[in-house]
Short mmCIF file of C-alpha atoms in Angstrom, two decimals:
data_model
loop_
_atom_site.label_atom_id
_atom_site.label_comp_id
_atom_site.label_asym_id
_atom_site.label_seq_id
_atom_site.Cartn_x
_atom_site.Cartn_y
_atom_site.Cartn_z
CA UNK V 1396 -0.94 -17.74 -32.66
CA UNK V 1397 -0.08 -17.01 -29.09
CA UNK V 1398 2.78 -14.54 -28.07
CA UNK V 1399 3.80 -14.34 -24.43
CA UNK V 1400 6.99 -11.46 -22.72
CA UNK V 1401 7.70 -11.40 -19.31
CA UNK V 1402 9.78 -8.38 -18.70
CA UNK V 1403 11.56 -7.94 -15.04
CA UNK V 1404 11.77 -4.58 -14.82
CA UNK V 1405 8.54 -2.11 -15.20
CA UNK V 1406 9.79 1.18 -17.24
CA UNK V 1407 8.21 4.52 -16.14
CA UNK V 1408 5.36 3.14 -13.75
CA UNK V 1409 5.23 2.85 -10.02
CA UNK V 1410 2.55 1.33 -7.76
CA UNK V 1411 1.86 2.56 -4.76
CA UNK V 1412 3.17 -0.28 -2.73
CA UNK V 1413 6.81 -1.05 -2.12
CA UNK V 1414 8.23 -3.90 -0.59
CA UNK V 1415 11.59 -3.66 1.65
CA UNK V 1416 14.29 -5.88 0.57
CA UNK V 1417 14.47 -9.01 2.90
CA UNK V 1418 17.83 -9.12 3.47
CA UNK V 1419 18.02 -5.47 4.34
CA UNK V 1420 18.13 -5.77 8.47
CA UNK V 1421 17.28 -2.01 8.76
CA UNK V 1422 13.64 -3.16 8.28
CA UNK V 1423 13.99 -5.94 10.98
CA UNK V 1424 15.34 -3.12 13.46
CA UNK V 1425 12.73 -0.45 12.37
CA UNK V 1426 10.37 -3.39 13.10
CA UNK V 1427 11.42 -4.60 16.83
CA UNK V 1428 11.54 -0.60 18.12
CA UNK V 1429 8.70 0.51 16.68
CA UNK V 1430 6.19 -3.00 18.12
CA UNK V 1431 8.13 -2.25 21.40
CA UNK V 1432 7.23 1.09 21.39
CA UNK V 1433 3.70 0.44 20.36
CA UNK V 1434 3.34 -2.17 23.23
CA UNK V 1435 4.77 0.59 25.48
CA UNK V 1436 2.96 2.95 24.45
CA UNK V 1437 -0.76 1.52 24.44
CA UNK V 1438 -0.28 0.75 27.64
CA UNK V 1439 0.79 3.61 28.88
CA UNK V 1440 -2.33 5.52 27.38
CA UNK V 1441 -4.51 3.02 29.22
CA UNK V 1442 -2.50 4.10 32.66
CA UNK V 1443 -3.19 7.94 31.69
CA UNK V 1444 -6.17 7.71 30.76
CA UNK V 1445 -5.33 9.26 27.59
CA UNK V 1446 -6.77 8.49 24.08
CA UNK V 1447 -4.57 10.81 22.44
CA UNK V 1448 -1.22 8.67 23.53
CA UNK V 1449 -3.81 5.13 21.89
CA UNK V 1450 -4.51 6.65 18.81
CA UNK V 1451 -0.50 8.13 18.63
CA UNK V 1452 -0.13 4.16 19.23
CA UNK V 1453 -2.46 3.03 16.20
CA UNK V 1454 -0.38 5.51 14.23
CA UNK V 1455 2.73 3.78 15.04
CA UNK V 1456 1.13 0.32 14.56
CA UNK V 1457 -0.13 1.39 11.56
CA UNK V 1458 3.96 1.52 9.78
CA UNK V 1459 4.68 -1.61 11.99
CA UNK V 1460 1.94 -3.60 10.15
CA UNK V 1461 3.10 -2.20 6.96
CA UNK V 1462 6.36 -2.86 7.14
CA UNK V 1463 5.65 -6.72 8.43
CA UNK V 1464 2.89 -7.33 6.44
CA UNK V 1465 4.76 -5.57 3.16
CA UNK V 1466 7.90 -7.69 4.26
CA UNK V 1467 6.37 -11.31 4.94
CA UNK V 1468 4.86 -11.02 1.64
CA UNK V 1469 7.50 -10.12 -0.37
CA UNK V 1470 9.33 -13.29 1.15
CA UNK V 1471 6.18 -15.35 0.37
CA UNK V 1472 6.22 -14.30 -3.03
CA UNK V 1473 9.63 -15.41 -3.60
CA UNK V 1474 8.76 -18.96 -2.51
CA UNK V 1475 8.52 -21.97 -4.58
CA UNK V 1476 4.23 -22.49 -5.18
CA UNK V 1477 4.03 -25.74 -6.59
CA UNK V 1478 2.49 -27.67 -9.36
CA UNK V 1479 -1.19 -26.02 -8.66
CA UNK V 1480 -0.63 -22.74 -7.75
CA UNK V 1481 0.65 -21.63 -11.22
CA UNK V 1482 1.06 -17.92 -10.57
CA UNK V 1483 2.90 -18.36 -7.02
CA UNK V 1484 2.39 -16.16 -4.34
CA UNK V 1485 2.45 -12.90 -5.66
CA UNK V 1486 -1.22 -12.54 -4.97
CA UNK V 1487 -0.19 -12.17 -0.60
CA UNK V 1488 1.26 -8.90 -1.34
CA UNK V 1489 -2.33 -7.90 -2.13
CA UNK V 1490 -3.56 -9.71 0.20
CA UNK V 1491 -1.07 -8.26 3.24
CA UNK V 1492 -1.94 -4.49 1.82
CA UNK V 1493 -5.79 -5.19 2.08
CA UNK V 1494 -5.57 -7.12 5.67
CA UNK V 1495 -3.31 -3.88 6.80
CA UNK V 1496 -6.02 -1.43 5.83
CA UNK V 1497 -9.14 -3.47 7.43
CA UNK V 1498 -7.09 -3.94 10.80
CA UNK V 1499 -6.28 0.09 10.70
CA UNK V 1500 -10.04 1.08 9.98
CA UNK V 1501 -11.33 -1.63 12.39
CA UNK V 1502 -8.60 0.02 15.30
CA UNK V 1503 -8.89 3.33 14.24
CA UNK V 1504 -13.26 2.82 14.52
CA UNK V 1505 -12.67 1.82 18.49
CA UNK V 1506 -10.46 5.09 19.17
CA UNK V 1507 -12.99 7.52 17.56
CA UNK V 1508 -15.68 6.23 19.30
CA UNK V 1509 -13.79 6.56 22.49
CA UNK V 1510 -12.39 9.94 21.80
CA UNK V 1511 -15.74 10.96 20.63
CA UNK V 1512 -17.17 10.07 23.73
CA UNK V 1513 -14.62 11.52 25.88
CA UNK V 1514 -14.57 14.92 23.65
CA UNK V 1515 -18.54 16.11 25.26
CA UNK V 1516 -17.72 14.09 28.52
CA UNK V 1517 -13.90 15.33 29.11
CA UNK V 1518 -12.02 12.93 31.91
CA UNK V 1519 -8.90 13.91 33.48
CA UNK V 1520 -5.05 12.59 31.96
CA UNK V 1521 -1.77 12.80 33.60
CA UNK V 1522 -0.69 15.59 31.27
CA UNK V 1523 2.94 15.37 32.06
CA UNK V 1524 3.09 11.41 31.66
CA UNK V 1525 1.46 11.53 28.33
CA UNK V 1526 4.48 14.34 27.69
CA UNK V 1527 7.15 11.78 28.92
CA UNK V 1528 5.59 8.97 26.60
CA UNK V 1529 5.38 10.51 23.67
CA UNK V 1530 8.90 12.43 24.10
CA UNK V 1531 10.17 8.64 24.03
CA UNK V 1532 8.10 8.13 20.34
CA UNK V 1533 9.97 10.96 18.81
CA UNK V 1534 13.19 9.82 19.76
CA UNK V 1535 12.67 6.25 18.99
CA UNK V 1536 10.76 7.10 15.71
CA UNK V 1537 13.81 9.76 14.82
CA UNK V 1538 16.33 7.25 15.57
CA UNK V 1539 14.98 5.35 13.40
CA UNK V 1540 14.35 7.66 10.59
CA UNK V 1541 18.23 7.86 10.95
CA UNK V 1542 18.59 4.49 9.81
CA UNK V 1543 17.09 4.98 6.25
CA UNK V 1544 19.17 8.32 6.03
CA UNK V 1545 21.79 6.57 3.93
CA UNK V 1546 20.30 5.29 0.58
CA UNK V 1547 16.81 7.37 0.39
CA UNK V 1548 17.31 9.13 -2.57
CA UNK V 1549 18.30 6.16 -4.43
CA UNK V 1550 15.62 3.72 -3.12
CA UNK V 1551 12.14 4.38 -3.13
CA UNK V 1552 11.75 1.64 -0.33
CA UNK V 1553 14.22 3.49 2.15
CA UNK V 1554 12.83 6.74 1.40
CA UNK V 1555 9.32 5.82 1.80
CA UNK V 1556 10.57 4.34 5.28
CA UNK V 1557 12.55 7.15 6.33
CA UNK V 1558 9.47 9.84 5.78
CA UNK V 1559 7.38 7.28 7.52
CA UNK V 1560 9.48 7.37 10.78
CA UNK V 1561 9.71 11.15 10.30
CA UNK V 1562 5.73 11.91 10.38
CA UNK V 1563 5.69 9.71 13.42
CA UNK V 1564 7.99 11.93 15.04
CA UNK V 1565 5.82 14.87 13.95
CA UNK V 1566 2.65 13.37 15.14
CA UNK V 1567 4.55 12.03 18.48
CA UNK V 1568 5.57 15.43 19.27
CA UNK V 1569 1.96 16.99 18.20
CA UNK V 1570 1.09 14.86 21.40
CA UNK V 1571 3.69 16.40 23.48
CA UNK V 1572 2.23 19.98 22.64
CA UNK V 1573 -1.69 18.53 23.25
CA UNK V 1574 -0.05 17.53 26.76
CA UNK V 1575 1.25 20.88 27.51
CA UNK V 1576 -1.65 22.47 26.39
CA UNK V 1577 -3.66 20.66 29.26
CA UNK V 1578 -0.94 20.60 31.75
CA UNK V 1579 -1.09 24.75 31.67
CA UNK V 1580 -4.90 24.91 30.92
CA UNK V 1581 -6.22 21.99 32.54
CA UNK V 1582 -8.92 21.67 29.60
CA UNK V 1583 -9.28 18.04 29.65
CA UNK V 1584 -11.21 18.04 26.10
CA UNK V 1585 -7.76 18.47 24.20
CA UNK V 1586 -6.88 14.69 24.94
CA UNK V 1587 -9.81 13.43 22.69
CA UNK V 1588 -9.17 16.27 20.42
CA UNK V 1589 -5.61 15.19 19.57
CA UNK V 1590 -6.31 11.84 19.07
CA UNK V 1591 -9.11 12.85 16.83
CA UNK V 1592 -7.27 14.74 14.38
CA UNK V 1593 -4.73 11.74 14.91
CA UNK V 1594 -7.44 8.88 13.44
CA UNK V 1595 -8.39 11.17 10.84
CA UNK V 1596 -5.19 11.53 9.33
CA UNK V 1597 -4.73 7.68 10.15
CA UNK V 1598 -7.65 6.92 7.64
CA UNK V 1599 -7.16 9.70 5.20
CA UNK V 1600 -4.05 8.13 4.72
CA UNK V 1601 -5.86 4.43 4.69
CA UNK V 1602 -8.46 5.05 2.76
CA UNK V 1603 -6.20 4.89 -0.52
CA UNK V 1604 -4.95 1.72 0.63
CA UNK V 1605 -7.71 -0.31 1.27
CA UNK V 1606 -9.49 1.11 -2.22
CA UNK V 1607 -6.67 0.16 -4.01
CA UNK V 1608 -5.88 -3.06 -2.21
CA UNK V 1609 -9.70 -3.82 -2.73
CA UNK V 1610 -9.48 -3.44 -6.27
CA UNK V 1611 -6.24 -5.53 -6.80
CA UNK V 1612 -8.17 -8.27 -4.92
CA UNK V 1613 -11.04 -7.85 -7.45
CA UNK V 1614 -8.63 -8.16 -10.19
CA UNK V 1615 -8.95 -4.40 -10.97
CA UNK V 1616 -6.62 -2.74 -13.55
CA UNK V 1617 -3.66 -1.81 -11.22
CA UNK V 1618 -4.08 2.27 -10.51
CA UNK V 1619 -2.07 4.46 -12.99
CA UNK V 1620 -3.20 1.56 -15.98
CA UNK V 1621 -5.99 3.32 -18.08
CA UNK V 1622 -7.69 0.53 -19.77
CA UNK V 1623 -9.11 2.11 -22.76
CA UNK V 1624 -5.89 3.66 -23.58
CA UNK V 1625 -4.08 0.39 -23.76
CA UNK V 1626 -7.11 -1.02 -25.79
CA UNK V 1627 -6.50 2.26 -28.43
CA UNK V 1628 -2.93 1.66 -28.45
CA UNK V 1629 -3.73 -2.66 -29.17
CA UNK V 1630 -6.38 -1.48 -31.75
CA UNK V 1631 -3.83 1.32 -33.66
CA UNK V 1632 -1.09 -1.15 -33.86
CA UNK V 1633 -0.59 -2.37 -38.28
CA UNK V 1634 -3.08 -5.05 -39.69
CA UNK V 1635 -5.06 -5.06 -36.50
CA UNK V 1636 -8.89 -5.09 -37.53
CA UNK V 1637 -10.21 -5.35 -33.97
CA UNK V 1638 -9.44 -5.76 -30.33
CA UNK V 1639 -11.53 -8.11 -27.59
CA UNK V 1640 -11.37 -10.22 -24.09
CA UNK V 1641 -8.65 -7.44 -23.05
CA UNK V 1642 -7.83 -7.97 -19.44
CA UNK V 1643 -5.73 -6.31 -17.19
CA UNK V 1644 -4.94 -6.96 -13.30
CA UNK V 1645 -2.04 -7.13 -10.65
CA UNK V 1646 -0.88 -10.51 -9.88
CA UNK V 1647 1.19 -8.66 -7.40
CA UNK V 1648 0.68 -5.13 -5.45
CA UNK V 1649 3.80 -4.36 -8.41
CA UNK V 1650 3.50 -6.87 -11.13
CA UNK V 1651 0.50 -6.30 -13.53
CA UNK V 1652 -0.36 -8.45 -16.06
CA UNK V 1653 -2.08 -8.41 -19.32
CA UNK V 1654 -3.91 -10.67 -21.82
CA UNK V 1655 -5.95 -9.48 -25.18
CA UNK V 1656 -6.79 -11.12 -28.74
CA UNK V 1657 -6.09 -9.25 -31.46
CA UNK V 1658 -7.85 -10.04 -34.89
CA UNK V 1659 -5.05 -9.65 -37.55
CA UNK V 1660 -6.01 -11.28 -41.21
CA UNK V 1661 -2.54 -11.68 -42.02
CA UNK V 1662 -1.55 -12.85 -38.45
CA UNK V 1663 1.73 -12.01 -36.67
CA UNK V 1664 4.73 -13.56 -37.02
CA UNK V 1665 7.18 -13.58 -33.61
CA UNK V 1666 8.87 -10.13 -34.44
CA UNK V 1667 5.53 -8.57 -34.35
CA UNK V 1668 4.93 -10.54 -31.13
CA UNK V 1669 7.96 -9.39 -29.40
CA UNK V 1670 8.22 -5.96 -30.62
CA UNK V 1671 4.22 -5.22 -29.54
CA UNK V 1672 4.75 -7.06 -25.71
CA UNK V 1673 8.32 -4.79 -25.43
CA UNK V 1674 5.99 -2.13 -26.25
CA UNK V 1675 3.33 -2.41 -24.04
CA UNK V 1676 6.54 -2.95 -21.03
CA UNK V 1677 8.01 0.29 -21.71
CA UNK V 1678 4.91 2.33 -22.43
CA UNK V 1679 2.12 0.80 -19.47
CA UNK V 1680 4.63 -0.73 -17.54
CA UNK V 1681 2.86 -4.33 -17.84
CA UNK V 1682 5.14 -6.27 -17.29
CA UNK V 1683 3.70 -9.99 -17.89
CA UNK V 1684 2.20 -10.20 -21.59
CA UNK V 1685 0.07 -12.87 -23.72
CA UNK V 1686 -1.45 -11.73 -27.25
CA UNK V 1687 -3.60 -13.80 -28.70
CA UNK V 1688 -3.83 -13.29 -32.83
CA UNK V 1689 -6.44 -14.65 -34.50
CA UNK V 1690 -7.08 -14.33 -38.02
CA UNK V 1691 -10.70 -13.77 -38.62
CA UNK V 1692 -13.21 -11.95 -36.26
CA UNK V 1693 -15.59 -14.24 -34.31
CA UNK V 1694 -19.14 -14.34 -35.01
CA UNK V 1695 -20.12 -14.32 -31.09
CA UNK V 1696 -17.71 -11.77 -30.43
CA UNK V 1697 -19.60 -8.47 -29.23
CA UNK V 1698 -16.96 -6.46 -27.95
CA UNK V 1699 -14.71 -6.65 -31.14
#
């Protein structure tokens, strides 16, 4: 006997990816200033010299990508897969978080070798230019903070947005103080300095993601799912002699689905069914269910 829920709402469990809303054009906006910006900015730390204003750029890039790659995926998901692809495209929000990472570790890699190199042999920046830039990051990245202002405490997508665009401000005007500081000192080694505090923070903050994103691509138990307790909880529920081929993974960066045979001698009729997959919704947050009951144990079964 097979029993099969498909719940659209998780109860009490968040992943740590959220996708923005298509149709919301506050992403689209966020989107165009902040790759402008980027472009702008990159190549104005090329003219100055300056690795600090780069790796200021990465950081920005590093919310563009997210927001793009987060966004294209979401729409992907929501397309129509096809006879063969039975479980759609869920799977490219995975996909988009663990491309995001790799491109940020690969980018952030270049800049501390630069800045490394630059740290113990110092060469000069246009102090006040690098000033001027990033002045320009933290009023485009507080401008756009200002978009997600409305709506963050009721949507974990704007709100996750809106403290995005405000740490970019903090870290553009971080730069502004590293330009001062050599403007008035004329200690050249603050440049590479700046922008390697900058990567670290970049990959402290990517590290997470590309574990995670990593593991959903290995079909890992999503993160907050402990395995063995949702194997007790199978095992304790009435009748059930024995639990095996439990299996738990993400067919999306916020869908996570589950499959496990449960050896019940008397079997399970559909309330049983219905009542353990509403369960395991409310209680793991699993949202896409399929119990297997079987009646007798298996001989070849080693993990019952």
């Amino acid at each position: 006997m097979h029993g099969h829920a498909h719940a659209g709402h998780n109860h009490g469990h968040d992943h740590a990816h959220h996708h923005p809303a298509p149709s919301d054009k506050r992403y689209t906006i966020a989107i165009a200033l902040n790759l402008s910006f980027v472009l702008v900015e990159a190549a104005a730390g090329f003219f100055a010299n300056s690795t600090a204003l780069l790796s200021d750029a990465a950081h920005n890039l590093s919310d563009v990508l997210g927001l793009a790659l987060a966004g294209g995926a979401a729409w992907l998901a929501k397309q129509q897969s096809g006879e063969q692809r039975t479980y759609g495209y869920s799977k490219a929000t995975v996909l988009a978080a663990l491309a995001n990472a790799l491109v940020l570790v690969i980018a952030c890699g270049g800049i501390l070798w630069e800045a490394t190199s630059r740290f113990f042999r110092p060469e000069e920046t246009q102090p006040v230019f690098v000033m001027a830039v990033a002045a320009l990051g933290v009023l485009i990245n507080g401008a756009t903070a200002m978009l997600f202002l409305a709506g963050r405490k009721e949507d974990v997508n704007v709100r996750g947005a809106y403290l995005h665009m405000l740490a970019d401000a903090g870290v553009s005007a971080a730069v502004i103080v590293a330009g001062a500081a050599i403007f008035f000192t004329q200690l050249q080694w603050i440049d590479p300095a700046t922008s390697i505090v900058v990567v670290l923070l970049i990959l402290w903050g990517t590290w997470g993601l590309l574990r995670e994103s990593l593991d959903l691509a290995l079909d890992a138990a999503p993160r907050g799912i402990v395995v063995a307790d949702v194997r007790a909880f199978l095992a304790a529920q009435p009748g059930v002699t024995a639990v095996h081929d439990l299996h738990i993974w993400a067919m999306g960066a916020t869908k996570p689905a589950m499959t496990a045979h449960l050896v019940r001698p008397e079997g399970g009729d559909d309330a049983f069914l219905a009542a353990l997959s509403e369960a395991i919704v409310h209680r793991f947050g699993i949202s896409h269910v399929t119990i297997q009951i079987e009646r007798a144990q298996r001989d070849d079964c080693e993990h019952c």
